[in-house]
Coordinates of C-alpha atoms in Angstrom, one line a residue:
P1 CA 72.1 98.2 87.8
R2 CA 75.8 98.9 87.9
D3 CA 78.9 97.7 89.7
L4 CA 77.6 93.9 87.6
R5 CA 81.4 91.6 88.5
L6 CA 80.8 88.6 87.2
H7 CA 84.5 87.4 89.2
G8 CA 85.4 88.2 92.4
K9 CA 85.2 87.8 96.1
R10 CA 81.7 89.2 95.6
S11 CA 80.7 88.0 92.0
A12 CA 77.4 85.3 94.2
L13 CA 75.5 88.7 94.4
T14 CA 76.2 89.0 91.4
Q15 CA 74.3 85.6 90.6
K16 CA 71.9 85.8 93.4
F17 CA 70.0 89.5 91.9
I18 CA 69.9 87.0 89.0
E19 CA 68.4 84.9 90.2
E20 CA 66.1 87.8 92.0
A21 CA 65.6 89.3 88.8
S22 CA 65.3 86.8 87.0
A23 CA 62.3 85.4 89.8
L24 CA 60.5 88.3 89.2
H25 CA 59.6 87.8 85.9
P26 CA 60.9 91.5 84.8
R27 CA 58.7 92.7 81.3
A28 CA 61.8 95.4 80.7
L29 CA 65.2 95.3 81.6
I30 CA 67.8 98.1 81.5
L31 CA 71.6 98.6 82.0
E32 CA 74.4 99.8 81.8
G33 CA 77.2 99.9 79.4
T34 CA 79.6 101.6 79.8
N35 CA 82.1 98.7 78.9
V36 CA 79.8 97.3 76.4
L37 CA 82.0 96.7 73.4
R38 CA 85.1 95.7 76.0
E39 CA 84.9 92.1 74.7
A40 CA 86.6 91.0 78.3
N41 CA 87.8 92.6 82.1
F42 CA 91.0 92.1 84.0
T43 CA 89.1 89.9 87.2
E44 CA 90.8 90.9 91.1
H45 CA 93.3 88.1 91.2
E46 CA 94.5 89.2 87.8
V47 CA 94.7 93.0 89.7
Y48 CA 96.5 91.8 91.9
E49 CA 99.2 89.4 90.1
N50 CA 100.4 92.5 87.7
A51 CA 100.5 94.9 90.9
L52 CA 102.4 92.4 93.2
K53 CA 105.3 92.1 89.7
A54 CA 105.0 95.7 89.7
I55 CA 105.5 96.4 93.0
G56 CA 108.2 93.4 93.8
K57 CA 110.5 95.4 91.8
A58 CA 110.1 98.2 93.4
S59 CA 113.7 99.7 95.2
S60 CA 111.7 102.3 97.7
L61 CA 108.2 104.0 98.7
V62 CA 105.3 102.5 96.7
I63 CA 101.7 104.8 96.6
S64 CA 98.9 103.0 95.1
D65 CA 96.0 104.4 93.7
F66 CA 92.4 103.1 93.6
S67 CA 89.3 104.4 94.7
P68 CA 88.7 104.7 97.9
R69 CA 85.5 103.6 98.4
D70 CA 86.5 99.8 96.4
V71 CA 87.6 97.9 99.5
N72 CA 88.5 94.8 97.3
R73 CA 91.7 97.1 95.8
L74 CA 92.2 97.9 99.0
L75 CA 92.5 94.4 100.9
T76 CA 94.1 93.2 97.8
F77 CA 97.4 95.6 98.4
L78 CA 97.2 94.0 101.9
Q79 CA 97.6 91.3 101.1
I80 CA 100.3 91.8 98.5
A81 CA 102.2 93.7 101.0
R82 CA 101.3 90.9 102.9
D83 CA 103.2 88.9 100.1
T84 CA 106.7 91.4 99.9
G85 CA 106.8 92.4 103.6
R86 CA 105.8 95.5 103.3
K87 CA 103.3 97.4 105.4
L88 CA 100.3 98.9 103.8
A89 CA 99.4 102.6 105.0
I90 CA 96.2 103.5 104.8
L91 CA 94.4 106.7 105.2
P92 CA 91.6 107.3 108.7
K93 CA 88.9 108.2 106.0
D94 CA 89.7 104.8 105.2
A95 CA 90.1 103.0 108.6
Y96 CA 86.9 104.2 109.6
L97 CA 85.9 102.1 107.0
L98 CA 87.2 99.0 107.3
K99 CA 86.5 99.3 110.8
T100 CA 82.4 100.3 110.1
M101 CA 82.5 97.9 107.9
R102 CA 83.6 95.3 109.6
L103 CA 81.0 95.6 111.9
L104 CA 78.9 94.4 109.2
E105 CA 81.1 91.6 108.0
P106 CA 83.5 89.5 110.8
E107 CA 86.0 88.3 107.6
I108 CA 87.2 92.3 106.7
P109 CA 90.8 92.8 108.8
D110 CA 90.9 94.0 112.5
I111 CA 93.2 96.7 112.6
A112 CA 93.6 96.9 115.6
Q113 CA 95.0 93.2 114.5
D114 CA 96.7 92.8 111.8
D115 CA 101.5 93.3 111.7
N116 CA 100.6 94.6 108.1
L117 CA 97.8 97.9 108.3
V118 CA 98.9 100.9 109.6
I119 CA 97.2 104.3 109.4
Y120 CA 98.9 107.6 108.2
Q121 CA 97.8 111.2 109.2
D122 CA 98.7 113.7 107.0
T123 CA 100.6 117.2 107.4
I124 CA 98.1 119.4 106.3
S125 CA 94.1 118.8 107.0
K126 CA 92.5 120.4 110.1
P127 CA 91.6 116.8 112.2
G128 CA 88.0 116.3 113.1
N129 CA 86.4 115.4 115.9
W130 CA 86.2 111.6 114.5
M131 CA 89.4 111.4 112.8
L132 CA 91.1 112.2 116.7
N133 CA 89.0 109.3 118.2
L134 CA 90.5 107.0 115.7
C135 CA 94.2 107.8 115.7
K136 CA 93.4 107.7 119.7
E137 CA 92.1 104.4 119.2
Y138 CA 94.1 103.4 117.0
D139 CA 97.6 105.6 118.5
S140 CA 99.7 102.5 118.0
K141 CA 98.6 102.0 114.6
I142 CA 99.7 105.6 113.2
V143 CA 102.9 106.5 111.5
L144 CA 103.8 109.9 110.3
A145 CA 105.6 111.1 106.9
K146 CA 109.3 111.1 108.6
D147 CA 108.6 107.2 109.9
I148 CA 107.5 106.5 106.2
S149 CA 110.3 108.9 104.8
S150 CA 112.8 107.0 106.1
A151 CA 111.6 103.3 105.8
Q152 CA 110.6 104.3 102.9
D153 CA 111.3 100.6 101.7
K154 CA 108.5 99.2 104.4
F155 CA 105.6 100.4 103.5
I156 CA 102.6 100.6 100.5
L157 CA 101.4 103.8 101.3
C158 CA 97.5 104.4 99.9
F159 CA 97.6 107.3 97.6
S160 CA 95.5 109.4 95.4
F161 CA 96.3 112.8 93.9
L162 CA 94.6 114.2 96.4
D163 CA 96.3 113.3 98.5
I164 CA 99.8 114.2 96.6
N165 CA 100.6 117.9 98.5
E166 CA 102.1 115.6 101.8
L167 CA 104.6 114.2 99.2
P168 CA 106.9 116.7 100.1
S169 CA 106.7 116.5 103.6
I170 CA 107.8 112.4 102.9
R171 CA 110.2 113.3 100.0
P172 CA 109.8 110.4 98.4
R173 CA 113.7 108.2 96.6
P174 CA 114.6 107.9 93.7
G175 CA 113.0 104.4 92.0
S176 CA 109.9 105.6 94.2
L177 CA 106.8 103.6 92.6
Y178 CA 103.3 105.5 91.7
L179 CA 101.2 102.2 91.1
F180 CA 97.9 104.0 89.0
S181 CA 95.1 101.4 89.7
S182 CA 91.6 102.6 88.9
S183 CA 89.9 104.0 85.2
E184 CA 91.4 106.5 83.0
P185 CA 89.7 110.6 83.8
H186 CA 85.8 110.8 81.8
D187 CA 85.4 114.5 82.2
E188 CA 88.3 117.9 81.8
E189 CA 88.5 118.4 85.1
Q190 CA 89.5 115.1 85.3
E191 CA 91.9 115.3 82.9
I192 CA 93.2 118.9 83.6
D193 CA 94.2 116.9 87.1
F194 CA 95.7 113.4 85.4
R195 CA 98.1 116.7 84.0
R196 CA 99.1 118.2 86.9
L197 CA 99.4 114.1 88.8
R198 CA 102.3 114.2 86.4
N199 CA 103.8 117.2 86.6
W200 CA 103.7 116.6 90.8
L201 CA 105.8 113.1 89.8
E202 CA 108.5 114.0 87.7
H203 CA 109.2 116.6 90.0
F204 CA 109.6 114.7 93.0
G205 CA 111.2 111.3 90.1
I206 CA 109.0 109.2 91.1
R207 CA 108.4 106.4 88.2
S208 CA 104.5 105.5 87.7
F209 CA 102.4 102.2 86.7
G210 CA 98.8 101.8 85.1
L211 CA 99.0 105.3 84.9
P212 CA 96.8 107.0 81.8
V213 CA 99.1 108.6 78.6
E214 CA 97.6 112.0 77.1
I215 CA 97.8 111.2 73.0
K216 CA 96.9 114.6 71.5
K217 CA 94.3 114.0 68.5
E218 CA 94.1 116.7 64.9
N219 CA 91.2 118.1 66.6
G220 CA 92.3 119.2 69.2
R221 CA 90.8 116.7 71.8
S222 CA 92.0 113.8 73.7
D223 CA 92.9 110.5 74.3
W224 CA 93.8 108.7 77.1
D225 CA 94.8 104.9 76.9
I226 CA 96.8 102.8 80.0
P227 CA 100.1 101.6 77.3
D228 CA 100.0 98.1 77.5
E229 CA 103.0 97.0 78.8
E230 CA 100.6 98.2 82.4
K231 CA 97.9 97.1 81.6
G232 CA 95.5 94.9 84.2
L233 CA 96.2 96.7 87.3
H234 CA 92.6 98.1 87.5
A235 CA 88.9 95.4 87.6
S236 CA 86.1 97.2 85.9
G237 CA 83.2 97.9 88.4
H238 CA 81.3 97.4 84.8
A239 CA 80.3 94.7 82.8
C240 CA 81.7 94.4 79.8
G241 CA 79.9 93.4 76.6
P242 CA 79.7 89.8 77.2
D243 CA 78.6 89.4 80.3
L244 CA 76.9 91.7 79.9
L245 CA 74.1 89.3 77.4
K246 CA 75.0 86.8 80.0
I247 CA 72.8 88.9 82.6
A248 CA 70.9 89.2 80.2
R249 CA 69.7 86.0 79.1
E250 CA 69.9 84.1 82.8
I251 CA 67.7 87.4 84.1
K252 CA 64.8 86.8 80.8
P253 CA 63.1 89.6 80.3
R254 CA 59.8 89.0 78.8
C255 CA 59.8 91.9 76.3
S256 CA 62.6 89.8 74.1
S257 CA 63.2 86.2 73.4
P258 CA 65.3 83.7 76.0
S259 CA 67.4 83.0 72.6
T260 CA 68.6 86.9 71.8
A261 CA 66.8 88.6 75.1
K262 CA 67.2 92.1 73.8
T263 CA 67.7 94.1 76.6
L264 CA 68.4 98.0 75.7
I265 CA 71.5 99.0 77.8
F266 CA 72.8 102.1 77.5
T267 CA 76.4 104.2 78.2
S268 CA 76.7 107.0 80.6
R269 CA 79.9 108.3 78.4
N270 CA 81.9 108.0 75.3

């Protein structure tokens, strides 16, 4: 399994998985080990504190880039918007996800009732029926590029690399911040996207924070790493080594000793 988190708002779900898996007395256990060499992961609360500190210093527009289906991260930035007197401008697809999840989890914010949530209607894509219906339902919550542009210090805009084409319409002012709260590139195509993203940010004079930097190697390949002073904006869904061992020891697969829990851990990438 992946996304085994022993921290954060949903850590109880991982603990429940451990208890139920242990009750099955499995013969063997296979765990994904992308972060097996990492001693610890940042927690969602640490992401909140680090992002709040960076955004609190921003004098103009803030763009937050995180995984589109990471609702926990979206809620983290919603709290930061509340704490900094800004509005969190989410995309229609994010609004649709929140609306749907609220049917299962009533604690998910109600877009219509939350003063710090608005929906950004982009200027490029051709809206489908689902988007038209959504925008009609939340008509009072819709903001356009001109609304963001005229009050840039009042918004945190939820964009990813694929949404950067909106910047010419918004025209970010000096002092704008692009805060990257996701993982580093994992293949050549993503590396190309990161280089393009940096070019866009440099073109508009937007300062980045938490964005991985390319480090050229002698063999012509590149490593990507976040500057030390900018780390702590992403809480990985891949458990670190000590957490994986803890999970394995508590599940206690039958083919291993309970004291060592020799479990097969594989990595999906280097």
